[in-house]
PDB file of C-alpha atoms in Angstrom:
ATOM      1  CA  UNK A   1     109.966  22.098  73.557  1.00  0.00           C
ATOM      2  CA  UNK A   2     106.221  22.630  74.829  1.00  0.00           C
ATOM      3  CA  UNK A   3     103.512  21.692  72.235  1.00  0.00           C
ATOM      4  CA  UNK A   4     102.455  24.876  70.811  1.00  0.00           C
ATOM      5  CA  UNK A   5      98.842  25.581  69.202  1.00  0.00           C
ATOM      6  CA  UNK A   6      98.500  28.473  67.493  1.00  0.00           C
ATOM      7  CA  UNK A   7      94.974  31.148  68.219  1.00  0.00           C
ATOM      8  CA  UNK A   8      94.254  34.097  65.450  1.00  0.00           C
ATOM      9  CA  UNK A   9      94.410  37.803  66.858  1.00  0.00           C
ATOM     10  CA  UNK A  10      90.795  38.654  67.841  1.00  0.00           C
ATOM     11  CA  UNK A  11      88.808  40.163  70.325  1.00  0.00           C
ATOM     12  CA  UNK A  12      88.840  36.822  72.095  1.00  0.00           C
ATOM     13  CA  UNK A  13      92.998  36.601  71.853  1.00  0.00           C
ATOM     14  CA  UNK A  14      93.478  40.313  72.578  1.00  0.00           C
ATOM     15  CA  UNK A  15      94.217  40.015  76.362  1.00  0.00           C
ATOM     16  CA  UNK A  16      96.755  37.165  75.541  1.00  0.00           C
ATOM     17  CA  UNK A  17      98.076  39.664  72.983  1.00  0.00           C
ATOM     18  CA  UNK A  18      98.008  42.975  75.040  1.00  0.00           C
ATOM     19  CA  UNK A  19      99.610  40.953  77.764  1.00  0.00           C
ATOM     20  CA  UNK A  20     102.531  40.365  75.535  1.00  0.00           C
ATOM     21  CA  UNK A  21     103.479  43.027  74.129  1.00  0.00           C
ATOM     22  CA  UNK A  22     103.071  44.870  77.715  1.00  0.00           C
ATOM     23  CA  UNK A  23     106.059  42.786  79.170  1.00  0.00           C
ATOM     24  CA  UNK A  24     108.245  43.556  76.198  1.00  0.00           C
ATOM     25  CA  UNK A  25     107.383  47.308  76.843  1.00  0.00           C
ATOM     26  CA  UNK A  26     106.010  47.308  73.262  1.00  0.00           C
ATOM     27  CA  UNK A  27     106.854  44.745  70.514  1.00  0.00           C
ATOM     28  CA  UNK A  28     110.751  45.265  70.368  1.00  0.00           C
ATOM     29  CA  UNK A  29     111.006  49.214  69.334  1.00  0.00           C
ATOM     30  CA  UNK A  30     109.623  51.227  72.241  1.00  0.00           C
ATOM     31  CA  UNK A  31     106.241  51.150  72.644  1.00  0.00           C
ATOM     32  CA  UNK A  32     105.097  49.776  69.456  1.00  0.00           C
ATOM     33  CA  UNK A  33     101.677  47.838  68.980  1.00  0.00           C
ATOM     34  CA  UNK A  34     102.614  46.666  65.552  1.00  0.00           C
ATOM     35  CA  UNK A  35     100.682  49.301  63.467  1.00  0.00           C
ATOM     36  CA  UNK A  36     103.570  50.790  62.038  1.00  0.00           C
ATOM     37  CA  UNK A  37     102.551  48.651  58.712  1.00  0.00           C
ATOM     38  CA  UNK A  38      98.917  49.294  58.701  1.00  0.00           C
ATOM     39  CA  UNK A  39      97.351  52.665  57.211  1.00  0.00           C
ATOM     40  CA  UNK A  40      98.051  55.979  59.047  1.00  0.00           C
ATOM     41  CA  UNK A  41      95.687  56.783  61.226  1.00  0.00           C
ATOM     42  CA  UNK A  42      94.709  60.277  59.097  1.00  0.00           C
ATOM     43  CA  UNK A  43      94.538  58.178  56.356  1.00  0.00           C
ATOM     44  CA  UNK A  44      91.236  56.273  57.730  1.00  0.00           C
ATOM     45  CA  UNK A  45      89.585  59.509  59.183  1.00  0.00           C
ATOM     46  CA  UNK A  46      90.432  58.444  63.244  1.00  0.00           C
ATOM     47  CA  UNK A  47      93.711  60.923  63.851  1.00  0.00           C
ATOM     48  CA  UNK A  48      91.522  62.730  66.520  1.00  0.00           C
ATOM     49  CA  UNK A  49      89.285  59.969  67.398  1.00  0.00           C
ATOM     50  CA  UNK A  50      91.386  57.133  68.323  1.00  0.00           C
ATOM     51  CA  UNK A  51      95.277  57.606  69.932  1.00  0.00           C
ATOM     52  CA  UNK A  52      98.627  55.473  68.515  1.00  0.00           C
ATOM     53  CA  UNK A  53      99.595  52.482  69.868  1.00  0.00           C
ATOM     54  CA  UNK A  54      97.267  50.268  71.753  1.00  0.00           C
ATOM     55  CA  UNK A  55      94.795  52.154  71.149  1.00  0.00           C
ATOM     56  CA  UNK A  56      94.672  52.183  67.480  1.00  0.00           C
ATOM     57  CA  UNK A  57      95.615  48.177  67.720  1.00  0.00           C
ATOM     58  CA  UNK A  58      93.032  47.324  69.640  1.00  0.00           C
ATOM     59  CA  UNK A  59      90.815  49.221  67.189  1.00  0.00           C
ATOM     60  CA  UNK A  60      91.951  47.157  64.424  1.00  0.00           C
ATOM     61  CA  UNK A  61      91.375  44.165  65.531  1.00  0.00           C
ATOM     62  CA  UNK A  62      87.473  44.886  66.936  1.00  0.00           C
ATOM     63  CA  UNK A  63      87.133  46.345  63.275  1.00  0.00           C
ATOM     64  CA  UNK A  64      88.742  42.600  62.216  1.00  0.00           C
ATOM     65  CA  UNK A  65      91.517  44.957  60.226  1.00  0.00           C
ATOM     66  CA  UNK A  66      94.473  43.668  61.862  1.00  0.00           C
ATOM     67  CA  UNK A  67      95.176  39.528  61.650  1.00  0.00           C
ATOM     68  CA  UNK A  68      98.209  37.779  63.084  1.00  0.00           C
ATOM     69  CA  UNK A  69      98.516  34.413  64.200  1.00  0.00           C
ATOM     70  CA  UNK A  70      99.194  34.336  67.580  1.00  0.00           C
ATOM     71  CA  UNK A  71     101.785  31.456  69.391  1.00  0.00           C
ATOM     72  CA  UNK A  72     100.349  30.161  72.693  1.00  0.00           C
ATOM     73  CA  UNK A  73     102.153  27.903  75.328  1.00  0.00           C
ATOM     74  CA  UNK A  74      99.071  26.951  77.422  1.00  0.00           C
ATOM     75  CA  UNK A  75      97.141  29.727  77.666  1.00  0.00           C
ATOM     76  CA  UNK A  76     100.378  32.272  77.603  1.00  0.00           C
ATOM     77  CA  UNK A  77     101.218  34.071  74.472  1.00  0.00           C
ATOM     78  CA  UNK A  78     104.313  33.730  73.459  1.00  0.00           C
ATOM     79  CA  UNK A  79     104.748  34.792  69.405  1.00  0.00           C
ATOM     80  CA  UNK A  80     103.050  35.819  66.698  1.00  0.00           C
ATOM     81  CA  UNK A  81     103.273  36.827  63.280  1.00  0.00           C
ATOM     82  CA  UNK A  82     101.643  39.634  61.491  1.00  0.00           C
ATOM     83  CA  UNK A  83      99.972  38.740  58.361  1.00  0.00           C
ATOM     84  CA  UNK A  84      97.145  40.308  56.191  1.00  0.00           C
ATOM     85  CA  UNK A  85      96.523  42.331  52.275  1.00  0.00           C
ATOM     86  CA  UNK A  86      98.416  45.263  50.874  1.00  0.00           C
ATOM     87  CA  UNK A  87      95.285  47.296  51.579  1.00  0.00           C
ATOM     88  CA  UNK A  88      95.329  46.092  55.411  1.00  0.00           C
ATOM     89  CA  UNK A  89      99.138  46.157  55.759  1.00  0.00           C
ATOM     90  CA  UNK A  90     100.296  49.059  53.020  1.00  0.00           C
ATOM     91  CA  UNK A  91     102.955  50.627  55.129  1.00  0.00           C
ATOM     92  CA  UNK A  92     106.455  48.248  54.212  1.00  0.00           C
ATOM     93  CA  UNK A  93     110.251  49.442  54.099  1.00  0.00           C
ATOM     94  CA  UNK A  94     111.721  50.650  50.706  1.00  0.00           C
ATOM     95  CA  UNK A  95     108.658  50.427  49.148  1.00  0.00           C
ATOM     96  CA  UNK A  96     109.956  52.901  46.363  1.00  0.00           C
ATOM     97  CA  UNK A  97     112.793  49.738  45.418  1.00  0.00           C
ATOM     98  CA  UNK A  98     110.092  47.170  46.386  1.00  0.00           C
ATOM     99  CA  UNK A  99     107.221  49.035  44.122  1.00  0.00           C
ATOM    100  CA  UNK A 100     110.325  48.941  41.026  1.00  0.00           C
ATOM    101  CA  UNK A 101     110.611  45.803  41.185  1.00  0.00           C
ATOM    102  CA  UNK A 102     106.962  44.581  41.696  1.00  0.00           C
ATOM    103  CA  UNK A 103     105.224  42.536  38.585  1.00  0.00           C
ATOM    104  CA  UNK A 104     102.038  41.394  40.444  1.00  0.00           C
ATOM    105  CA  UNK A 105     100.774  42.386  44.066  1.00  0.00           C
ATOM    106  CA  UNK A 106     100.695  39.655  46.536  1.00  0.00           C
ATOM    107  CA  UNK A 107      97.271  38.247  48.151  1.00  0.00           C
ATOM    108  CA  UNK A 108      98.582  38.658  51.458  1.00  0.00           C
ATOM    109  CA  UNK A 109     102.153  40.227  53.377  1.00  0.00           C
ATOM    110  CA  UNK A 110     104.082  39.022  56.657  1.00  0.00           C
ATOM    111  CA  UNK A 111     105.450  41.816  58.183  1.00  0.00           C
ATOM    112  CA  UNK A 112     106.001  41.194  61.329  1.00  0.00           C
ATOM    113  CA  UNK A 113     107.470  38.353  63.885  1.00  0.00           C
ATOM    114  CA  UNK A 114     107.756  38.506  67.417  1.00  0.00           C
ATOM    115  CA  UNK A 115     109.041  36.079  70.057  1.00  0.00           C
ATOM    116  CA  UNK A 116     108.773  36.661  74.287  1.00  0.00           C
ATOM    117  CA  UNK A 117     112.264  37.032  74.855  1.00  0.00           C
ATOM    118  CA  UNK A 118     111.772  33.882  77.281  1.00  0.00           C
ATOM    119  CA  UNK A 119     111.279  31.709  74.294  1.00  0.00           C
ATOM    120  CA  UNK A 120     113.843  32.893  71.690  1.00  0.00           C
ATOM    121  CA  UNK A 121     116.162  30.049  70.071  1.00  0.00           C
ATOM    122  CA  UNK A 122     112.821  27.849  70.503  1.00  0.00           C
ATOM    123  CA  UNK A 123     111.974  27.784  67.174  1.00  0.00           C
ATOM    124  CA  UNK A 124     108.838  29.883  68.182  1.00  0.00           C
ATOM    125  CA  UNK A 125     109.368  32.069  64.894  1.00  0.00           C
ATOM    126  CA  UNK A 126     108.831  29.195  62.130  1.00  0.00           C
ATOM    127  CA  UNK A 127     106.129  28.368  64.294  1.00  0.00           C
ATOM    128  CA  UNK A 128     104.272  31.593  64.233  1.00  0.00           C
ATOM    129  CA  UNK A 129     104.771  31.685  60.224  1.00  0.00           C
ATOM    130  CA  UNK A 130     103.733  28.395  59.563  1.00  0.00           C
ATOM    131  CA  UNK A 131     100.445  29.043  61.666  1.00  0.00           C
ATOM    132  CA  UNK A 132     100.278  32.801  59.428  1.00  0.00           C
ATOM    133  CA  UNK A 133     100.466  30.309  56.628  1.00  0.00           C
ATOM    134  CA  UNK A 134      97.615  27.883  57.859  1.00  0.00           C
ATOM    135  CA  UNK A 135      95.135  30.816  58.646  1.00  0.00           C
ATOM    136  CA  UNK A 136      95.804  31.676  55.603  1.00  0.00           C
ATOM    137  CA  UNK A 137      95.243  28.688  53.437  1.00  0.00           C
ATOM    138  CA  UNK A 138      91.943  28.757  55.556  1.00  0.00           C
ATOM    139  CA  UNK A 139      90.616  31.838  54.391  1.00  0.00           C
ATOM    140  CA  UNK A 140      91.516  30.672  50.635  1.00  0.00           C
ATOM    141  CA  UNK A 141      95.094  30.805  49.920  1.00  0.00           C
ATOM    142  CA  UNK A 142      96.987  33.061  47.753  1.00  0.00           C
ATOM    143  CA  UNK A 143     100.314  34.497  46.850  1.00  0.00           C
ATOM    144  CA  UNK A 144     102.187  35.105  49.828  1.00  0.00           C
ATOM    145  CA  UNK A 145     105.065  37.858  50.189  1.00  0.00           C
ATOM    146  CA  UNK A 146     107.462  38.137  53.372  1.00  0.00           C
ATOM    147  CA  UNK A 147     110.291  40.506  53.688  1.00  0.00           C
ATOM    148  CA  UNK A 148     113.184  39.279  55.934  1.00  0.00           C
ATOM    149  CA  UNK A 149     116.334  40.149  56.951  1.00  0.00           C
ATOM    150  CA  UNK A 150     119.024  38.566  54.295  1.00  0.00           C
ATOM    151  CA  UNK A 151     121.729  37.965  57.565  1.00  0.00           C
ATOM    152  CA  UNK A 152     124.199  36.049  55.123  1.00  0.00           C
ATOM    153  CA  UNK A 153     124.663  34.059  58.001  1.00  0.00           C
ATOM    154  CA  UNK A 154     125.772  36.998  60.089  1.00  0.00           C
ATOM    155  CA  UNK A 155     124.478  36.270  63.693  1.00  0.00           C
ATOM    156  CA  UNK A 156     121.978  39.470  64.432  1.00  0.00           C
ATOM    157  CA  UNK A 157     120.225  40.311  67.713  1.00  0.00           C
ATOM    158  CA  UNK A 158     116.546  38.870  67.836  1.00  0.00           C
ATOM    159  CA  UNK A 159     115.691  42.393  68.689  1.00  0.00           C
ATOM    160  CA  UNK A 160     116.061  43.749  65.198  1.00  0.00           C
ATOM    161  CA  UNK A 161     115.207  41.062  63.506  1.00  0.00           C
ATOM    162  CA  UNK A 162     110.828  41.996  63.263  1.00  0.00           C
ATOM    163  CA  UNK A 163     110.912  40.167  60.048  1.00  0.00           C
ATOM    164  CA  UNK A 164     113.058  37.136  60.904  1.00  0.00           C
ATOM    165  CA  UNK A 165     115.419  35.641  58.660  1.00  0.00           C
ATOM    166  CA  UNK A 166     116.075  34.566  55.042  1.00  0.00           C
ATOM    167  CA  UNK A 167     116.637  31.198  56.504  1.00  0.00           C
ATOM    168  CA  UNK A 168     113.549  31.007  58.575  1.00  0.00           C
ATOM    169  CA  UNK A 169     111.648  31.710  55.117  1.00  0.00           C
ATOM    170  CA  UNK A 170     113.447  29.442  53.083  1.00  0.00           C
ATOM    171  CA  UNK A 171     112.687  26.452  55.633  1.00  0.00           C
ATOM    172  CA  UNK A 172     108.719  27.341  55.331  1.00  0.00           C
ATOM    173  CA  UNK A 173     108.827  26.600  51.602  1.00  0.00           C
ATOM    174  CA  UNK A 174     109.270  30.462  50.628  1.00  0.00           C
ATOM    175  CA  UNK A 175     111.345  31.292  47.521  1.00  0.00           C
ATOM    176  CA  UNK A 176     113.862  34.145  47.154  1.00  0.00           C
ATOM    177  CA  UNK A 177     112.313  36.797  44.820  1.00  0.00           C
ATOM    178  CA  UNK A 178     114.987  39.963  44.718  1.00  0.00           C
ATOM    179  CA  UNK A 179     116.534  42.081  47.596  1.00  0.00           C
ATOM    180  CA  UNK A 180     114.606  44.772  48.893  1.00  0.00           C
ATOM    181  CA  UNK A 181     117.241  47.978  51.023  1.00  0.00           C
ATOM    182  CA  UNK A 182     120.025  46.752  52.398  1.00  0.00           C
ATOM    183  CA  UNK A 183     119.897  43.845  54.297  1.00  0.00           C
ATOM    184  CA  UNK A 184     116.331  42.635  53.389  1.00  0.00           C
ATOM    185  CA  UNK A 185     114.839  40.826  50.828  1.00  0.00           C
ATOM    186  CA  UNK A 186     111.372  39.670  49.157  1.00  0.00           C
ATOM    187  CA  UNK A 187     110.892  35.852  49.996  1.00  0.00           C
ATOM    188  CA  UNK A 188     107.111  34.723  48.161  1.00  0.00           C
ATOM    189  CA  UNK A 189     105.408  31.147  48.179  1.00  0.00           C
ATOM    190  CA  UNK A 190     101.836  30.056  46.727  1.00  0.00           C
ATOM    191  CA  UNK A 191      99.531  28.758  49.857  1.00  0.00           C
ATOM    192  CA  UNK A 192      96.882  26.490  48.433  1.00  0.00           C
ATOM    193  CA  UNK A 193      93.102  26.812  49.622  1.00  0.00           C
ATOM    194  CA  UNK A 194      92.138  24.193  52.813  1.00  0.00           C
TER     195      UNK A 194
END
C-alpha cells in the first residue's frame, strides 16, 4: 500500500477533487457532487443563481461550507470523506426515526465516503475517516455522529455503500448508538481537541 497523506477540500484541493469525481461520472449515483446532504439550494436563496451539481459544490467550498478530507496518493485523489455540522450537512436518511431517537445533536456528521474504484479493498475508506477525524480534532473536537451501513457481515457492492460499514466505524473507535432505516445505523465517538 502507497503512503497516503490526507489534504482538506478547499479551493486549493478542488481540482484534485473535481478530477475525481469526473472519472467516476459523479460520486457513485449518477452525477452526484455530494450535496445531496447539504441545504437545498432554495433553502439558501441560490435556486436561480447557482445550478446542481458541480456547480453548487464548487460554491460550497469557495464559501468554506462544504469540508471533507480528501485521500491523496501523490498528488492524485483517491478518497475522501464528507464531514461537517448539522447546519452544514442537515439533509441525512430517515431523519424522522433518526430525529425520534435523538437526545443531543452531534458537533459534527460523516455522511459520506468515497473510494476511486482503482483503490477499493485498500483500506482507503478508514483512511479517509480517520483523516475526517484529525481535521476535526484540529478545529476543536466534538461529538462525532456517522451513519453506516449495518451489512451484518453481508458482502455489499462498494457502490452502495456512501457511508461505509458498521465495521469500518467500529475499527475507528466509533460506538454503536441505535439503528437508523433498514440497514443503517448511528455509530458516535468523542474526538478530543489537538
Amino acid at each position: 500500500m502507497s503512503e497516503y497523506t490526507i489534504k482538506p477540500l478547499s479551493t486549493e484541493t478542488w481540482d484534485a477533487f473535481a478530477r475525481l469525481c469526473e472519472k467516476h461520472n459523479g460520486m457513485g449515483f449518477g452525477q452526484c457532487w455530494c450535496t445531496w446532504f447539504h441545504p437545498r439550494r432554495k433553502d439558501v436563496g441560490l435556486d436561480a443563481d447557482v445550478e446542481a451539481g458541480r456547480p453548487y459544490k464548487e460554491f460550497l467550498v469557495r464559501e468554506g461550507r462544504s469540508h471533507a478530507a480528501l485521500v491523496f496518493d501523490g498528488d492524485v485523489a483517491i478518497g475522501w470523506c464528507q464531514y461537517g455540522p448539522p447546519a452544514e450537512l442537515p439533509s441525512i436518511f430517515h431523519k424522522k426515526e433518526y430525529e425520534a431517537g435523538l437526545e443531543s445533536p452531534p458537533d459534527y456528521r460523516l455522511t459520506c465516503i468515497f473510494v476511486d474504484r482503482n483503490h477499493r479493498h485498500e483500506g482507503v475508506a478508514a483512511v479517509a475517516v480517520q483523516g475526517a477525524l484529525d481535521l476535526i480534532a484540529q478545529a476543536g473536537g466534538g461529538v462525532v455522529e456517522a451513519y453506516p451501513q449495518d451489512t451484518a457481515g453481508k458482502r455489499i457492492s462498494a457502490s452502495f455503500l456512501y457511508s461505509a460499514t458498521r465495521s469500518t466505524f467500529e475499527k475507528a473507535g466509533f460506538g454503536y448508538e441505535r439503528p437508523k432505516g433498514k440497514n443503517h445505523c448511528v455509530m458516535c465517538k468523542t474526538v478530543p481537541p489537538e
